[in-house]
PDB file of C-alpha atoms in Angstrom:
ATOM      1  CA  MET F 101     -46.075  98.117 -14.274  1.00 51.00           C
ATOM      2  CA  ASN F 102     -42.997 100.276 -13.750  1.00 55.00           C
ATOM      3  CA  GLY F 103     -44.401 101.460 -10.417  1.00 55.00           C
ATOM      4  CA  SER F 104     -44.776  97.830  -9.317  1.00 53.00           C
ATOM      5  CA  ASN F 105     -41.189  97.043 -10.276  1.00 57.00           C
ATOM      6  CA  THR F 106     -39.967 100.109  -8.399  1.00 51.00           C
ATOM      7  CA  ALA F 107     -41.916  99.060  -5.298  1.00 51.00           C
ATOM      8  CA  ASP F 108     -40.540  95.514  -5.550  1.00 55.00           C
ATOM      9  CA  SER F 109     -36.960  96.696  -5.929  1.00 54.00           C
ATOM     10  CA  GLY F 110     -37.470  99.150  -3.054  1.00 55.00           C
ATOM     11  CA  SER F 111     -38.692  96.413  -0.700  1.00 62.00           C
ATOM     12  CA  THR F 112     -35.846  94.154  -1.822  1.00 67.00           C
ATOM     13  CA  GLY F 113     -33.366  96.926  -1.003  1.00 62.00           C
ATOM     14  CA  VAL F 114     -34.905  97.448   2.433  1.00 61.00           C
ATOM     15  CA  ARG F 115     -34.794  93.692   3.085  1.00 68.00           C
ATOM     16  CA  ARG F 116     -31.126  93.547   2.033  1.00 71.00           C
ATOM     17  CA  ARG F 117     -30.252  96.463   4.331  1.00 77.00           C
ATOM     18  CA  SER F 118     -32.204  94.813   7.149  1.00 82.00           C
ATOM     19  CA  ASP F 119     -30.366  91.511   6.606  1.00 87.00           C
ATOM     20  CA  ALA F 120     -27.018  93.323   6.478  1.00 90.00           C
ATOM     21  CA  THR F 121     -27.851  95.171   9.707  1.00 91.00           C
ATOM     22  CA  ARG F 122     -28.844  91.947  11.482  1.00 91.00           C
ATOM     23  CA  THR F 123     -25.655  90.252  10.270  1.00 90.00           C
ATOM     24  CA  ALA F 124     -23.527  93.152  11.521  1.00 93.00           C
ATOM     25  CA  ILE F 125     -25.291  93.173  14.902  1.00 94.00           C
ATOM     26  CA  LEU F 126     -24.879  89.410  15.398  1.00 91.00           C
ATOM     27  CA  ALA F 127     -21.200  89.466  14.375  1.00 88.00           C
ATOM     28  CA  ALA F 128     -20.521  92.349  16.782  1.00 92.00           C
ATOM     29  CA  ALA F 129     -22.504  90.629  19.547  1.00 91.00           C
ATOM     30  CA  ARG F 130     -20.592  87.361  19.177  1.00 85.00           C
ATOM     31  CA  GLU F 131     -17.270  89.146  19.382  1.00 85.00           C
ATOM     32  CA  ARG F 132     -18.356  91.277  22.326  1.00 89.00           C
ATOM     33  CA  PHE F 133     -19.904  88.380  24.270  1.00 84.00           C
ATOM     34  CA  ALA F 134     -16.787  86.291  23.604  1.00 77.00           C
ATOM     35  CA  ALA F 135     -14.454  89.094  24.700  1.00 80.00           C
ATOM     36  CA  ASP F 136     -16.398  90.574  27.621  1.00 83.00           C
ATOM     37  CA  GLY F 137     -18.768  87.843  28.761  1.00 81.00           C
ATOM     38  CA  TYR F 138     -22.495  88.277  29.152  1.00 84.00           C
ATOM     39  CA  GLU F 139     -22.575  90.590  32.155  1.00 85.00           C
ATOM     40  CA  ARG F 140     -20.072  93.167  30.863  1.00 88.00           C
ATOM     41  CA  ALA F 141     -21.226  93.206  27.236  1.00 90.00           C
ATOM     42  CA  THR F 142     -23.613  96.091  26.627  1.00 94.00           C
ATOM     43  CA  ILE F 143     -26.107  96.898  23.901  1.00 94.00           C
ATOM     44  CA  ARG F 144     -24.388 100.272  23.475  1.00 95.00           C
ATOM     45  CA  ALA F 145     -20.941  98.681  22.942  1.00 95.00           C
ATOM     46  CA  ILE F 146     -22.340  96.093  20.518  1.00 95.00           C
ATOM     47  CA  ALA F 147     -24.141  98.809  18.549  1.00 95.00           C
ATOM     48  CA  LYS F 148     -20.942 100.871  18.405  1.00 95.00           C
ATOM     49  CA  ASP F 149     -19.010  97.832  17.141  1.00 95.00           C
ATOM     50  CA  ALA F 150     -21.664  97.310  14.460  1.00 94.00           C
ATOM     51  CA  SER F 151     -21.653 101.038  13.572  1.00 93.00           C
ATOM     52  CA  ILE F 152     -25.373 101.431  14.201  1.00 93.00           C
ATOM     53  CA  ASP F 153     -27.631 103.154  16.697  1.00 93.00           C
ATOM     54  CA  PRO F 154     -28.412 101.128  19.868  1.00 93.00           C
ATOM     55  CA  SER F 155     -32.128 101.519  19.138  1.00 93.00           C
ATOM     56  CA  MET F 156     -31.649  99.299  16.070  1.00 92.00           C
ATOM     57  CA  VAL F 157     -30.330  96.480  18.239  1.00 93.00           C
ATOM     58  CA  MET F 158     -33.399  96.809  20.458  1.00 93.00           C
ATOM     59  CA  ARG F 159     -35.672  96.953  17.430  1.00 93.00           C
ATOM     60  CA  TYR F 160     -34.387  93.661  16.031  1.00 93.00           C
ATOM     61  CA  TYR F 161     -33.722  91.716  19.229  1.00 93.00           C
ATOM     62  CA  GLY F 162     -35.722  93.386  22.014  1.00 92.00           C
ATOM     63  CA  ASN F 163     -33.139  93.197  24.808  1.00 91.00           C
ATOM     64  CA  LYS F 164     -29.753  91.746  25.691  1.00 90.00           C
ATOM     65  CA  GLU F 165     -31.242  88.317  26.444  1.00 86.00           C
ATOM     66  CA  GLY F 166     -32.869  88.169  23.001  1.00 88.00           C
ATOM     67  CA  LEU F 167     -29.680  89.320  21.331  1.00 91.00           C
ATOM     68  CA  PHE F 168     -27.619  86.748  23.209  1.00 87.00           C
ATOM     69  CA  ALA F 169     -30.006  83.936  22.236  1.00 83.00           C
ATOM     70  CA  ALA F 170     -29.787  84.949  18.565  1.00 86.00           C
ATOM     71  CA  ALA F 171     -26.019  85.476  18.649  1.00 83.00           C
ATOM     72  CA  VAL F 172     -25.297  82.054  20.073  1.00 79.00           C
ATOM     73  CA  ALA F 173     -27.843  80.046  18.128  1.00 76.00           C
ATOM     74  CA  VAL F 174     -25.743  77.001  17.305  1.00 73.00           C
ATOM     75  CA  GLU F 175     -26.469  74.194  14.897  1.00 75.00           C
ATOM     76  CA  LEU F 176     -23.668  71.653  15.237  1.00 75.00           C
ATOM     77  CA  GLU F 177     -24.673  69.693  12.118  1.00 78.00           C
ATOM     78  CA  LEU F 178     -23.053  66.578  13.505  1.00 77.00           C
ATOM     79  CA  PRO F 179     -22.670  63.626  11.176  1.00 72.00           C
ATOM     80  CA  GLU F 180     -25.558  61.198  11.260  1.00 74.00           C
ATOM     81  CA  PRO F 181     -24.281  58.247  13.317  1.00 66.00           C
ATOM     82  CA  GLY F 182     -25.897  55.767  10.949  1.00 73.00           C
ATOM     83  CA  SER F 183     -23.877  57.195   8.073  1.00 77.00           C
ATOM     84  CA  LEU F 184     -20.531  56.376   9.734  1.00 78.00           C
ATOM     85  CA  PRO F 185     -18.820  53.153  10.724  1.00 85.00           C
ATOM     86  CA  ARG F 186     -19.337  52.802  14.486  1.00 86.00           C
ATOM     87  CA  HIS F 187     -15.573  52.615  15.059  1.00 89.00           C
ATOM     88  CA  ASP F 188     -15.095  56.043  13.414  1.00 92.00           C
ATOM     89  CA  ILE F 189     -17.564  58.126  15.458  1.00 92.00           C
ATOM     90  CA  GLY F 190     -14.886  59.567  17.792  1.00 94.00           C
ATOM     91  CA  ARG F 191     -12.764  60.787  14.900  1.00 95.00           C
ATOM     92  CA  ALA F 192     -15.806  62.255  13.141  1.00 92.00           C
ATOM     93  CA  LEU F 193     -16.949  64.148  16.249  1.00 92.00           C
ATOM     94  CA  VAL F 194     -13.529  65.583  17.106  1.00 94.00           C
ATOM     95  CA  THR F 195     -12.987  66.642  13.480  1.00 93.00           C
ATOM     96  CA  ARG F 196     -16.429  68.265  13.302  1.00 89.00           C
ATOM     97  CA  PHE F 197     -15.937  70.146  16.550  1.00 90.00           C
ATOM     98  CA  LEU F 198     -12.563  71.446  15.414  1.00 92.00           C
ATOM     99  CA  ASP F 199     -14.224  72.712  12.232  1.00 89.00           C
ATOM    100  CA  LEU F 200     -16.928  74.409  14.282  1.00 85.00           C
ATOM    101  CA  TRP F 201     -14.644  76.043  16.835  1.00 85.00           C
ATOM    102  CA  GLU F 202     -12.363  77.389  14.122  1.00 85.00           C
ATOM    103  CA  GLU F 203     -15.164  78.718  11.922  1.00 79.00           C
ATOM    104  CA  ASN F 204     -17.871  79.792  14.349  1.00 74.00           C
ATOM    105  CA  GLU F 205     -17.449  82.649  16.823  1.00 71.00           C
ATOM    106  CA  ALA F 206     -20.823  81.758  18.360  1.00 72.00           C
ATOM    107  CA  LEU F 207     -19.370  78.667  20.021  1.00 76.00           C
ATOM    108  CA  THR F 208     -16.469  80.564  21.579  1.00 77.00           C
ATOM    109  CA  ALA F 209     -18.870  83.239  22.821  1.00 76.00           C
ATOM    110  CA  LEU F 210     -21.202  80.591  24.203  1.00 79.00           C
ATOM    111  CA  LEU F 211     -18.394  78.771  25.999  1.00 82.00           C
ATOM    112  CA  ARG F 212     -17.001  81.946  27.529  1.00 80.00           C
ATOM    113  CA  VAL F 213     -20.421  83.137  28.668  1.00 81.00           C
ATOM    114  CA  GLY F 214     -21.533  79.673  29.758  1.00 81.00           C
ATOM    115  CA  ALA F 215     -18.689  79.500  32.242  1.00 79.00           C
ATOM    116  CA  THR F 216     -19.901  82.609  34.092  1.00 79.00           C
ATOM    117  CA  ASN F 217     -23.618  83.044  33.352  1.00 79.00           C
ATOM    118  CA  GLN F 218     -26.588  80.782  34.052  1.00 82.00           C
ATOM    119  CA  ALA F 219     -28.354  81.608  30.772  1.00 77.00           C
ATOM    120  CA  GLY F 220     -25.192  80.770  28.855  1.00 80.00           C
ATOM    121  CA  ALA F 221     -24.719  77.535  30.791  1.00 85.00           C
ATOM    122  CA  GLU F 222     -28.313  76.521  30.090  1.00 85.00           C
ATOM    123  CA  ARG F 223     -27.893  77.301  26.394  1.00 82.00           C
ATOM    124  CA  MET F 224     -24.733  75.187  26.245  1.00 83.00           C
ATOM    125  CA  GLN F 225     -26.487  72.351  28.089  1.00 88.00           C
ATOM    126  CA  GLY F 226     -29.338  72.572  25.592  1.00 85.00           C
ATOM    127  CA  VAL F 227     -26.995  72.337  22.606  1.00 82.00           C
ATOM    128  CA  PHE F 228     -25.432  69.169  23.980  1.00 84.00           C
ATOM    129  CA  GLN F 229     -28.755  67.674  25.084  1.00 85.00           C
ATOM    130  CA  GLU F 230     -30.392  68.269  21.706  1.00 84.00           C
ATOM    131  CA  GLN F 231     -27.467  67.581  19.404  1.00 81.00           C
ATOM    132  CA  VAL F 232     -24.859  65.362  21.096  1.00 86.00           C
ATOM    133  CA  MET F 233     -27.148  63.094  23.113  1.00 90.00           C
ATOM    134  CA  PRO F 234     -28.781  61.588  19.993  1.00 89.00           C
ATOM    135  CA  VAL F 235     -25.328  60.510  18.791  1.00 88.00           C
ATOM    136  CA  ALA F 236     -24.580  58.859  22.134  1.00 91.00           C
ATOM    137  CA  LEU F 237     -27.972  57.143  22.157  1.00 91.00           C
ATOM    138  CA  ARG F 238     -27.312  55.724  18.715  1.00 90.00           C
ATOM    139  CA  VAL F 239     -23.826  54.326  19.309  1.00 91.00           C
ATOM    140  CA  CYS F 240     -23.430  53.475  22.998  1.00 92.00           C
ATOM    141  CA  PRO F 241     -23.903  49.831  24.025  1.00 92.00           C
ATOM    142  CA  ASP F 242     -26.382  50.656  26.815  1.00 93.00           C
ATOM    143  CA  PRO F 243     -28.901  53.468  26.108  1.00 91.00           C
ATOM    144  CA  GLU F 244     -29.282  54.105  29.839  1.00 94.00           C
ATOM    145  CA  GLN F 245     -25.633  55.172  29.899  1.00 95.00           C
ATOM    146  CA  ALA F 246     -26.032  57.618  26.989  1.00 94.00           C
ATOM    147  CA  PRO F 247     -26.329  60.761  29.177  1.00 94.00           C
ATOM    148  CA  ALA F 248     -23.165  59.937  31.138  1.00 95.00           C
ATOM    149  CA  ARG F 249     -21.283  58.941  27.998  1.00 95.00           C
ATOM    150  CA  ALA F 250     -22.315  62.108  26.146  1.00 93.00           C
ATOM    151  CA  ALA F 251     -21.246  64.165  29.175  1.00 94.00           C
ATOM    152  CA  LEU F 252     -17.853  62.453  29.252  1.00 94.00           C
ATOM    153  CA  ALA F 253     -17.364  63.121  25.532  1.00 93.00           C
ATOM    154  CA  ALA F 254     -18.302  66.752  26.227  1.00 91.00           C
ATOM    155  CA  THR F 255     -15.553  66.987  28.869  1.00 93.00           C
ATOM    156  CA  GLN F 256     -12.997  66.303  26.165  1.00 94.00           C
ATOM    157  CA  LEU F 257     -14.507  68.529  23.485  1.00 92.00           C
ATOM    158  CA  LEU F 258     -15.241  71.469  25.782  1.00 91.00           C
ATOM    159  CA  GLY F 259     -11.950  71.081  27.628  1.00 93.00           C
ATOM    160  CA  LEU F 260     -10.115  71.305  24.326  1.00 94.00           C
ATOM    161  CA  ALA F 261     -12.125  74.347  23.279  1.00 91.00           C
ATOM    162  CA  LEU F 262     -11.576  76.100  26.591  1.00 91.00           C
ATOM    163  CA  THR F 263      -7.815  75.581  26.577  1.00 94.00           C
ATOM    164  CA  ARG F 264      -7.303  76.179  22.840  1.00 93.00           C
ATOM    165  CA  TYR F 265      -9.767  78.956  21.943  1.00 88.00           C
ATOM    166  CA  VAL F 266     -10.611  80.762  25.197  1.00 85.00           C
ATOM    167  CA  LEU F 267      -7.693  80.425  27.637  1.00 89.00           C
ATOM    168  CA  ARG F 268      -5.275  79.859  24.740  1.00 92.00           C
ATOM    169  CA  PHE F 269      -2.800  77.603  26.550  1.00 96.00           C
ATOM    170  CA  PRO F 270       0.311  77.776  24.301  1.00 97.00           C
ATOM    171  CA  PRO F 271       0.890  73.987  24.124  1.00 97.00           C
ATOM    172  CA  THR F 272      -2.759  73.393  23.194  1.00 96.00           C
ATOM    173  CA  VAL F 273      -2.759  76.192  20.619  1.00 95.00           C
ATOM    174  CA  ALA F 274       0.458  74.777  19.140  1.00 97.00           C
ATOM    175  CA  LEU F 275      -1.073  71.359  18.434  1.00 97.00           C
ATOM    176  CA  THR F 276      -1.971  70.705  14.824  1.00 97.00           C
ATOM    177  CA  ARG F 277      -5.465  69.543  13.936  1.00 95.00           C
ATOM    178  CA  GLU F 278      -4.042  66.121  13.078  1.00 97.00           C
ATOM    179  CA  GLU F 279      -2.405  65.836  16.494  1.00 98.00           C
ATOM    180  CA  ILE F 280      -5.603  66.849  18.275  1.00 97.00           C
ATOM    181  CA  VAL F 281      -7.644  64.293  16.357  1.00 97.00           C
ATOM    182  CA  ALA F 282      -5.036  61.599  17.006  1.00 98.00           C
ATOM    183  CA  TRP F 283      -5.041  62.293  20.766  1.00 97.00           C
ATOM    184  CA  LEU F 284      -8.720  63.001  21.375  1.00 97.00           C
ATOM    185  CA  ALA F 285     -10.604  60.770  18.935  1.00 97.00           C
ATOM    186  CA  PRO F 286      -9.745  57.474  20.700  1.00 98.00           C
ATOM    187  CA  THR F 287     -10.866  58.909  24.045  1.00 97.00           C
ATOM    188  CA  VAL F 288     -14.171  60.208  22.686  1.00 96.00           C
ATOM    189  CA  GLN F 289     -14.639  56.892  20.868  1.00 96.00           C
ATOM    190  CA  ARG F 290     -14.059  54.958  24.097  1.00 97.00           C
ATOM    191  CA  TYR F 291     -16.474  57.123  26.064  1.00 96.00           C
ATOM    192  CA  LEU F 292     -19.223  56.552  23.510  1.00 94.00           C
ATOM    193  CA  THR F 293     -18.780  52.941  22.423  1.00 94.00           C
ATOM    194  CA  ALA F 294     -16.578  50.929  24.813  1.00 95.00           C
ATOM    195  CA  PRO F 295     -18.053  48.429  27.265  1.00 93.00           C
ATOM    196  CA  SER F 296     -18.641  49.801  30.756  1.00 89.00           C
ATOM    197  CA  PRO F 297     -15.467  49.857  32.858  1.00 86.00           C
TER     198      PRO F 297
END
């Protein structure tokens, strides 16, 4: 009985160390990809940042491509359109994206890499296709226009993120969250729900 408990606690300890190692690797990878971009970020530099041997990164993620995919796995958790008044979808989306950009290094890394690397661009396109398009389909007046409307909403959200979190334009950085929502929400709302121009 005691031997079984010891074995269980030993495997739990190994699992905790493994989880802690993975967490450290992913945090270091996000920071490194965000700072250096995909091409310049190296497994060796990420391992050094995580204070582990590079072989551990390879063990968990196989190669840089696998590590990048894991580091920038993004679940936007957008509000369900049916749960919101239709006239409030722009405000809800802008508020949610601000929350995400300010809390999630993966999005900044993905944006920075997506601007210079095909794999990053494809990953960013996938996030919007899988997670923003359903919102547009649900609220836009003509479902055939949903792709264009979602893309137009993305221009506002990604443009804000690029100028505020990556390029750090001082006037954009200086805006309060309330000001950003007040400026951007009506535009995103119009793109998604207004009649065609």
